[in-house]
């Protein structure tokens, strides 16, 4: 294999369709493989973390902070650079530079003393407790699986991978960070007139408010550019949720002549060639679109055999995030299914730091994991106006039911009245989390 193709695969660029559309297992067998051991054996328990997104980077730092030299932490990530999905809608709206979303993996790894390996994981042998990558293999005592999500295009196109590929190329979803975001931004900025459709994926999906925030930011760009066009939001739900009033008010008051919200629009069929979507609320023709298929646990979770096929997500202990199928594996971030937890970056950061890491550290110390965990919170800001910048917010506090060994919602606070102050808090929230993960 020549260098340029190998570099592409390492960067995760060439693997987009392999990893998201084809069957995960056949896909990984096409990857280049180094067969040697990557690191010498460790004298202390080794925790291998797969996926350097919001959950994985948080896990690496906080495990080292908890256990110091008593643990060897290895983070494996296929991308060369971290790009944040949170704030990416704000970037789509032209309110922040791309630089704000980008971070490097090396600074926190050297600061907190964990290994960072830039490689694509190609296989997981749970029996041998071994992770195979494009750079070699590594054995683990514990594995934290944090691969994010995959797009379930099969729900729309069945086995027709050509059509799925065409749809993903012409109308990229941009719910997984990378070049799809850049393609979507170009589309929005170059849109001249007509109908632009945004499909809201069915729940549970990554970041419940993200499609609605994205719609507001697209409408802001259309308004700014004086586009004579409609933005149609096709939502499978019966109403906007969460922050329904805040989004609804913004659509009516700021973008009344641009946004048309269509509830109960479950996708029945998508024709990316004729540009038609058939839904339970009628058929819609479009000139351009942001087509978002359903989400599932990331490919690696399937490859590891840890996904509940009925739900498409990983069943875990709701307090420790330990896989229900393998006590040596913990699932962090969006791939994990915990009742009441949204699939958000804030929640990925929170449940990883306060629950998973505390529980795993307790296990490594020989202590009870359940008494070590603490309740998470989840805060999610959504930018709804670009001029002036204005946002809305939801904040959920959880408590822990120690008897039931499960988290429960304690208090939900929603601010639907958009304000500039909340827009400022949006950036402060993001900076604080980036600082924690990368600072
Ligand atoms: C448009 C948008 C806006 C959002 N806004 C917000 C917001 O305002 N607030 C908020 O809290 N959340 C927001 N989110 C949600 C947030 O991005 C996710 O919930 C969060 O990224 C989940 O973290 P994760 O670690 O599970 O997955 P990710 O962050 O996606 O990380 C998964 C990582 O695994 C890596 N990986 C996958 N397979 C392999 C492999 N085979 N080998 C090696 N590495 C691999 C990937 O490259 C990736 O880096 C938003 C999401 C979107 C799409």
mmCIF file of N, CA, C and O in Angstrom, residues 305-379:
data_model
loop_
_atom_site.group_PDB
_atom_site.id
_atom_site.type_symbol
_atom_site.label_atom_id
_atom_site.label_comp_id
_atom_site.label_asym_id
_atom_site.label_seq_id
_atom_site.Cartn_x
_atom_site.Cartn_y
_atom_site.Cartn_z
ATOM 1 N N UNK A 305 -18.784 -7.055 19.448
ATOM 2 C CA UNK A 305 -19.917 -7.925 19.829
ATOM 3 C C UNK A 305 -20.625 -7.440 21.076
ATOM 4 O O UNK A 305 -21.155 -8.239 21.852
ATOM 5 N N UNK A 306 -20.665 -6.120 21.288
ATOM 6 C CA UNK A 306 -21.226 -5.602 22.534
ATOM 7 C C UNK A 306 -22.515 -4.798 22.335
ATOM 8 O O UNK A 306 -22.963 -4.107 23.250
ATOM 9 N N UNK A 307 -23.080 -4.902 21.130
ATOM 10 C CA UNK A 307 -24.292 -4.119 20.860
ATOM 11 C C UNK A 307 -25.533 -4.997 21.009
ATOM 12 O O UNK A 307 -25.553 -6.136 20.562
ATOM 13 N N UNK A 308 -26.539 -4.422 21.647
ATOM 14 C CA UNK A 308 -27.841 -5.078 21.704
ATOM 15 C C UNK A 308 -28.513 -4.851 20.342
ATOM 16 O O UNK A 308 -28.865 -3.717 19.996
ATOM 17 N N UNK A 309 -28.673 -5.917 19.570
ATOM 18 C CA UNK A 309 -29.139 -5.752 18.185
ATOM 19 C C UNK A 309 -30.554 -5.193 18.107
ATOM 20 O O UNK A 309 -30.931 -4.595 17.109
ATOM 21 N N UNK A 310 -31.325 -5.376 19.186
ATOM 22 C CA UNK A 310 -32.694 -4.846 19.160
ATOM 23 C C UNK A 310 -32.700 -3.321 19.231
ATOM 24 O O UNK A 310 -33.530 -2.658 18.636
ATOM 25 N N UNK A 311 -31.762 -2.765 20.015
ATOM 26 C CA UNK A 311 -31.772 -1.304 20.198
ATOM 27 C C UNK A 311 -30.722 -0.606 19.340
ATOM 28 O O UNK A 311 -30.841 0.574 19.047
ATOM 29 N N UNK A 312 -29.652 -1.330 18.996
ATOM 30 C CA UNK A 312 -28.547 -0.698 18.258
ATOM 31 C C UNK A 312 -27.548 -0.001 19.159
ATOM 32 O O UNK A 312 -26.630 0.669 18.680
ATOM 33 N N UNK A 313 -27.701 -0.137 20.494
ATOM 34 C CA UNK A 313 -26.792 0.528 21.444
ATOM 35 C C UNK A 313 -26.254 -0.505 22.432
ATOM 36 O O UNK A 313 -26.761 -1.637 22.485
ATOM 37 N N UNK A 314 -25.253 -0.117 23.226
ATOM 38 C CA UNK A 314 -24.625 -1.065 24.161
ATOM 39 C C UNK A 314 -25.317 -1.033 25.514
ATOM 40 O O UNK A 314 -25.459 0.047 26.122
ATOM 41 N N UNK A 315 -25.697 -2.191 26.008
ATOM 42 C CA UNK A 315 -26.284 -2.269 27.347
ATOM 43 C C UNK A 315 -25.169 -2.205 28.394
ATOM 44 O O UNK A 315 -24.199 -2.970 28.316
ATOM 45 N N UNK A 316 -25.320 -1.295 29.339
ATOM 46 C CA UNK A 316 -24.287 -1.128 30.376
ATOM 47 C C UNK A 316 -24.939 -1.016 31.741
ATOM 48 O O UNK A 316 -26.133 -0.711 31.850
ATOM 49 N N UNK A 317 -24.140 -1.230 32.769
ATOM 50 C CA UNK A 317 -24.596 -0.934 34.124
ATOM 51 C C UNK A 317 -24.797 0.588 34.189
ATOM 52 O O UNK A 317 -23.883 1.339 33.856
ATOM 53 N N UNK A 318 -25.994 1.051 34.604
ATOM 54 C CA UNK A 318 -26.268 2.491 34.505
ATOM 55 C C UNK A 318 -25.452 3.359 35.463
ATOM 56 O O UNK A 318 -25.436 4.581 35.316
ATOM 57 N N UNK A 319 -24.778 2.751 36.443
ATOM 58 C CA UNK A 319 -23.949 3.565 37.339
ATOM 59 C C UNK A 319 -22.462 3.497 37.006
ATOM 60 O O UNK A 319 -21.741 4.478 37.182
ATOM 61 N N UNK A 320 -22.008 2.337 36.542
ATOM 62 C CA UNK A 320 -20.561 2.187 36.329
ATOM 63 C C UNK A 320 -20.185 2.226 34.845
ATOM 64 O O UNK A 320 -19.012 2.341 34.521
ATOM 65 N N UNK A 321 -21.186 2.109 33.966
ATOM 66 C CA UNK A 321 -20.966 2.060 32.510
ATOM 67 C C UNK A 321 -20.195 0.807 32.083
ATOM 68 O O UNK A 321 -19.647 0.739 30.983
ATOM 69 N N UNK A 322 -20.198 -0.204 32.977
ATOM 70 C CA UNK A 322 -19.548 -1.481 32.649
ATOM 71 C C UNK A 322 -20.479 -2.259 31.710
ATOM 72 O O UNK A 322 -21.691 -2.300 31.946
ATOM 73 N N UNK A 323 -19.896 -2.850 30.667
ATOM 74 C CA UNK A 323 -20.722 -3.600 29.725
ATOM 75 C C UNK A 323 -21.449 -4.739 30.436
ATOM 76 O O UNK A 323 -20.863 -5.421 31.283
ATOM 77 N N UNK A 324 -22.715 -4.959 30.055
ATOM 78 C CA UNK A 324 -23.454 -6.076 30.663
ATOM 79 C C UNK A 324 -22.985 -7.402 30.095
ATOM 80 O O UNK A 324 -23.324 -8.456 30.614
ATOM 81 N N UNK A 325 -22.206 -7.358 29.010
ATOM 82 C CA UNK A 325 -21.757 -8.605 28.376
ATOM 83 C C UNK A 325 -20.321 -8.966 28.719
ATOM 84 O O UNK A 325 -19.879 -10.073 28.425
ATOM 85 N N UNK A 326 -19.553 -8.016 29.273
ATOM 86 C CA UNK A 326 -18.143 -8.291 29.547
ATOM 87 C C UNK A 326 -17.652 -7.345 30.647
ATOM 88 O O UNK A 326 -17.508 -6.137 30.408
ATOM 89 N N UNK A 327 -17.385 -7.880 31.850
ATOM 90 C CA UNK A 327 -17.004 -6.996 32.957
ATOM 91 C C UNK A 327 -15.646 -6.312 32.762
ATOM 92 O O UNK A 327 -15.324 -5.376 33.488
ATOM 93 N N UNK A 328 -14.864 -6.770 31.790
ATOM 94 C CA UNK A 328 -13.567 -6.128 31.521
ATOM 95 C C UNK A 328 -13.705 -4.924 30.597
ATOM 96 O O UNK A 328 -12.735 -4.259 30.280
ATOM 97 N N UNK A 329 -14.930 -4.717 30.095
ATOM 98 C CA UNK A 329 -15.131 -3.621 29.133
ATOM 99 C C UNK A 329 -16.119 -2.600 29.698
ATOM 100 O O UNK A 329 -17.175 -2.963 30.232
ATOM 101 N N UNK A 330 -15.768 -1.330 29.549
ATOM 102 C CA UNK A 330 -16.659 -0.225 29.907
ATOM 103 C C UNK A 330 -16.994 0.517 28.613
ATOM 104 O O UNK A 330 -16.139 0.637 27.740
ATOM 105 N N UNK A 331 -18.220 0.999 28.502
ATOM 106 C CA UNK A 331 -18.599 1.729 27.284
ATOM 107 C C UNK A 331 -18.885 3.177 27.680
ATOM 108 O O UNK A 331 -19.713 3.438 28.562
ATOM 109 N N UNK A 332 -18.191 4.102 27.040
ATOM 110 C CA UNK A 332 -18.336 5.518 27.400
ATOM 111 C C UNK A 332 -18.926 6.298 26.234
ATOM 112 O O UNK A 332 -18.736 5.943 25.075
ATOM 113 N N UNK A 333 -19.629 7.366 26.562
ATOM 114 C CA UNK A 333 -20.120 8.271 25.520
ATOM 115 C C UNK A 333 -21.375 7.764 24.834
ATOM 116 O O UNK A 333 -22.144 6.966 25.386
ATOM 117 N N UNK A 334 -21.564 8.203 23.601
ATOM 118 C CA UNK A 334 -22.830 7.980 22.896
ATOM 119 C C UNK A 334 -23.176 6.517 22.661
ATOM 120 O O UNK A 334 -24.352 6.178 22.516
ATOM 121 N N UNK A 335 -22.179 5.642 22.553
ATOM 122 C CA UNK A 335 -22.472 4.227 22.269
ATOM 123 C C UNK A 335 -23.223 3.547 23.409
ATOM 124 O O UNK A 335 -23.919 2.562 23.195
ATOM 125 N N UNK A 336 -23.063 4.082 24.628
ATOM 126 C CA UNK A 336 -23.697 3.455 25.799
ATOM 127 C C UNK A 336 -25.163 3.871 25.904
ATOM 128 O O UNK A 336 -25.519 5.002 25.591
ATOM 129 N N UNK A 337 -25.978 2.939 26.356
ATOM 130 C CA UNK A 337 -27.391 3.249 26.533
ATOM 131 C C UNK A 337 -27.718 3.282 28.020
ATOM 132 O O UNK A 337 -27.697 2.251 28.695
ATOM 133 N N UNK A 338 -28.013 4.486 28.536
ATOM 134 C CA UNK A 338 -28.430 4.620 29.937
ATOM 135 C C UNK A 338 -29.731 5.419 29.936
ATOM 136 O O UNK A 338 -29.776 6.538 29.404
ATOM 137 N N UNK A 339 -30.777 4.819 30.521
ATOM 138 C CA UNK A 339 -32.093 5.469 30.528
ATOM 139 C C UNK A 339 -31.988 6.874 31.141
ATOM 140 O O UNK A 339 -31.433 7.037 32.231
ATOM 141 N N UNK A 340 -32.498 7.856 30.427
ATOM 142 C CA UNK A 340 -32.511 9.221 30.957
ATOM 143 C C UNK A 340 -31.275 10.042 30.615
ATOM 144 O O UNK A 340 -31.246 11.239 30.862
ATOM 145 N N UNK A 341 -30.240 9.390 30.065
ATOM 146 C CA UNK A 341 -29.029 10.143 29.690
ATOM 147 C C UNK A 341 -29.098 10.490 28.198
ATOM 148 O O UNK A 341 -29.144 9.588 27.351
ATOM 149 N N UNK A 342 -29.052 11.793 27.864
ATOM 150 C CA UNK A 342 -28.985 12.134 26.437
ATOM 151 C C UNK A 342 -27.595 11.841 25.884
ATOM 152 O O UNK A 342 -26.621 11.774 26.645
ATOM 153 N N UNK A 343 -27.513 11.671 24.589
ATOM 154 C CA UNK A 343 -26.218 11.420 23.944
ATOM 155 C C UNK A 343 -25.603 12.773 23.609
ATOM 156 O O UNK A 343 -25.764 13.280 22.503
ATOM 157 N N UNK A 344 -24.946 13.352 24.609
ATOM 158 C CA UNK A 344 -24.351 14.673 24.394
ATOM 159 C C UNK A 344 -22.889 14.666 24.825
ATOM 160 O O UNK A 344 -22.457 13.798 25.585
ATOM 161 N N UNK A 345 -22.150 15.660 24.347
ATOM 162 C CA UNK A 345 -20.746 15.787 24.744
ATOM 163 C C UNK A 345 -20.639 16.068 26.229
ATOM 164 O O UNK A 345 -19.781 15.521 26.923
ATOM 165 N N UNK A 346 -21.539 16.928 26.723
ATOM 166 C CA UNK A 346 -21.505 17.265 28.142
ATOM 167 C C UNK A 346 -21.764 16.013 28.991
ATOM 168 O O UNK A 346 -21.085 15.760 29.976
ATOM 169 N N UNK A 347 -22.758 15.217 28.556
ATOM 170 C CA UNK A 347 -23.063 13.986 29.299
ATOM 171 C C UNK A 347 -21.923 12.976 29.163
ATOM 172 O O UNK A 347 -21.553 12.305 30.139
ATOM 173 N N UNK A 348 -21.335 12.874 27.956
ATOM 174 C CA UNK A 348 -20.205 11.947 27.765
ATOM 175 C C UNK A 348 -19.079 12.312 28.727
ATOM 176 O O UNK A 348 -18.499 11.454 29.403
ATOM 177 N N UNK A 349 -18.803 13.602 28.830
ATOM 178 C CA UNK A 349 -17.752 14.090 29.723
ATOM 179 C C UNK A 349 -18.120 13.808 31.178
ATOM 180 O O UNK A 349 -17.334 13.284 31.954
ATOM 181 N N UNK A 350 -19.373 14.137 31.516
ATOM 182 C CA UNK A 350 -19.838 13.988 32.896
ATOM 183 C C UNK A 350 -19.938 12.542 33.367
ATOM 184 O O UNK A 350 -19.478 12.204 34.447
ATOM 185 N N UNK A 351 -20.565 11.675 32.557
ATOM 186 C CA UNK A 351 -20.716 10.293 33.056
ATOM 187 C C UNK A 351 -19.364 9.576 33.052
ATOM 188 O O UNK A 351 -19.121 8.711 33.881
ATOM 189 N N UNK A 352 -18.486 9.962 32.117
ATOM 190 C CA UNK A 352 -17.167 9.326 32.099
ATOM 191 C C UNK A 352 -16.374 9.719 33.347
ATOM 192 O O UNK A 352 -15.810 8.875 34.044
ATOM 193 N N UNK A 353 -16.365 11.029 33.633
ATOM 194 C CA UNK A 353 -15.570 11.510 34.776
ATOM 195 C C UNK A 353 -16.153 11.059 36.126
ATOM 196 O O UNK A 353 -15.437 10.568 36.984
ATOM 197 N N UNK A 354 -17.460 11.231 36.289
ATOM 198 C CA UNK A 354 -18.058 11.019 37.615
ATOM 199 C C UNK A 354 -18.495 9.594 37.895
ATOM 200 O O UNK A 354 -18.681 9.215 39.050
ATOM 201 N N UNK A 355 -18.693 8.814 36.841
ATOM 202 C CA UNK A 355 -19.207 7.463 37.055
ATOM 203 C C UNK A 355 -18.180 6.423 36.601
ATOM 204 O O UNK A 355 -17.615 5.698 37.414
ATOM 205 N N UNK A 356 -17.943 6.376 35.306
ATOM 206 C CA UNK A 356 -17.086 5.311 34.759
ATOM 207 C C UNK A 356 -15.674 5.316 35.387
ATOM 208 O O UNK A 356 -15.194 4.301 35.895
ATOM 209 N N UNK A 357 -15.026 6.474 35.354
ATOM 210 C CA UNK A 357 -13.646 6.550 35.843
ATOM 211 C C UNK A 357 -13.579 6.238 37.346
ATOM 212 O O UNK A 357 -12.710 5.496 37.810
ATOM 213 N N UNK A 358 -14.554 6.774 38.092
ATOM 214 C CA UNK A 358 -14.563 6.536 39.541
ATOM 215 C C UNK A 358 -14.770 5.045 39.826
ATOM 216 O O UNK A 358 -14.131 4.464 40.701
ATOM 217 N N UNK A 359 -15.676 4.426 39.057
ATOM 218 C CA UNK A 359 -15.970 3.005 39.265
ATOM 219 C C UNK A 359 -14.761 2.140 38.894
ATOM 220 O O UNK A 359 -14.379 1.235 39.652
ATOM 221 N N UNK A 360 -14.159 2.437 37.761
ATOM 222 C CA UNK A 360 -13.017 1.628 37.323
ATOM 223 C C UNK A 360 -11.833 1.810 38.271
ATOM 224 O O UNK A 360 -11.136 0.836 38.613
ATOM 225 N N UNK A 361 -11.626 3.041 38.721
ATOM 226 C CA UNK A 361 -10.523 3.287 39.677
ATOM 227 C C UNK A 361 -10.774 2.478 40.952
ATOM 228 O O UNK A 361 -9.838 1.882 41.517
ATOM 229 N N UNK A 362 -12.029 2.425 41.397
ATOM 230 C CA UNK A 362 -12.354 1.657 42.607
ATOM 231 C C UNK A 362 -12.070 0.167 42.375
ATOM 232 O O UNK A 362 -11.485 -0.509 43.230
ATOM 233 N N UNK A 363 -12.452 -0.342 41.221
ATOM 234 C CA UNK A 363 -12.214 -1.762 40.913
ATOM 235 C C UNK A 363 -10.706 -2.044 40.932
ATOM 236 O O UNK A 363 -10.249 -3.028 41.515
ATOM 237 N N UNK A 364 -9.941 -1.165 40.313
ATOM 238 C CA UNK A 364 -8.481 -1.375 40.274
ATOM 239 C C UNK A 364 -7.888 -1.317 41.684
ATOM 240 O O UNK A 364 -6.962 -2.047 42.025
ATOM 241 N N UNK A 365 -8.480 -0.476 42.546
ATOM 242 C CA UNK A 365 -8.003 -0.393 43.941
ATOM 243 C C UNK A 365 -8.559 -1.524 44.812
ATOM 244 O O UNK A 365 -8.256 -1.604 46.004
ATOM 245 N N UNK A 366 -9.449 -2.342 44.239
ATOM 246 C CA UNK A 366 -10.061 -3.426 45.019
ATOM 247 C C UNK A 366 -11.188 -2.948 45.898
ATOM 248 O O UNK A 366 -11.539 -3.571 46.913
ATOM 249 N N UNK A 367 -11.805 -1.825 45.546
ATOM 250 C CA UNK A 367 -12.902 -1.257 46.351
ATOM 251 C C UNK A 367 -14.241 -1.422 45.627
ATOM 252 O O UNK A 367 -14.290 -1.803 44.451
ATOM 253 N N UNK A 368 -15.338 -1.059 46.332
ATOM 254 C CA UNK A 368 -16.672 -1.175 45.751
ATOM 255 C C UNK A 368 -16.929 -0.052 44.738
ATOM 256 O O UNK A 368 -16.883 1.130 45.103
ATOM 257 N N UNK A 369 -17.205 -0.396 43.480
ATOM 258 C CA UNK A 369 -17.388 0.661 42.475
ATOM 259 C C UNK A 369 -18.641 1.500 42.701
ATOM 260 O O UNK A 369 -18.640 2.694 42.413
ATOM 261 N N UNK A 370 -19.693 0.882 43.231
ATOM 262 C CA UNK A 370 -20.964 1.615 43.330
ATOM 263 C C UNK A 370 -20.897 2.774 44.319
ATOM 264 O O UNK A 370 -21.509 3.807 44.121
ATOM 265 N N UNK A 371 -20.131 2.576 45.425
ATOM 266 C CA UNK A 371 -20.079 3.691 46.368
ATOM 267 C C UNK A 371 -19.124 4.791 45.880
ATOM 268 O O UNK A 371 -19.098 5.886 46.438
ATOM 269 N N UNK A 372 -18.371 4.523 44.823
ATOM 270 C CA UNK A 372 -17.405 5.531 44.341
ATOM 271 C C UNK A 372 -18.037 6.543 43.373
ATOM 272 O O UNK A 372 -17.566 7.668 43.248
ATOM 273 N N UNK A 373 -19.132 6.142 42.714
ATOM 274 C CA UNK A 373 -19.644 7.007 41.648
ATOM 275 C C UNK A 373 -20.464 8.174 42.194
ATOM 276 O O UNK A 373 -21.062 8.072 43.268
ATOM 277 N N UNK A 374 -20.454 9.284 41.461
ATOM 278 C CA UNK A 374 -21.309 10.409 41.856
ATOM 279 C C UNK A 374 -22.208 10.803 40.687
ATOM 280 O O UNK A 374 -21.942 10.449 39.531
ATOM 281 N N UNK A 375 -23.268 11.559 41.007
ATOM 282 C CA UNK A 375 -24.297 11.857 39.995
ATOM 283 C C UNK A 375 -23.777 12.871 38.974
ATOM 284 O O UNK A 375 -23.099 13.828 39.334
ATOM 285 N N UNK A 376 -24.130 12.674 37.700
ATOM 286 C CA UNK A 376 -23.710 13.649 36.684
ATOM 287 C C UNK A 376 -24.729 14.779 36.521
ATOM 288 O O UNK A 376 -25.798 14.763 37.143
ATOM 289 N N UNK A 377 -24.379 15.741 35.692
ATOM 290 C CA UNK A 377 -25.332 16.761 35.249
ATOM 291 C C UNK A 377 -25.243 16.787 33.724
ATOM 292 O O UNK A 377 -24.307 16.218 33.155
ATOM 293 N N UNK A 378 -26.189 17.437 33.083
ATOM 294 C CA UNK A 378 -26.045 17.657 31.635
ATOM 295 C C UNK A 378 -26.555 19.051 31.299
ATOM 296 O O UNK A 378 -27.680 19.413 31.648
ATOM 297 N N UNK A 379 -25.691 19.815 30.644
ATOM 298 C CA UNK A 379 -26.074 21.167 30.240
ATOM 299 C C UNK A 379 -25.931 21.272 28.738
ATOM 300 O O UNK A 379 -24.905 20.871 28.188
#
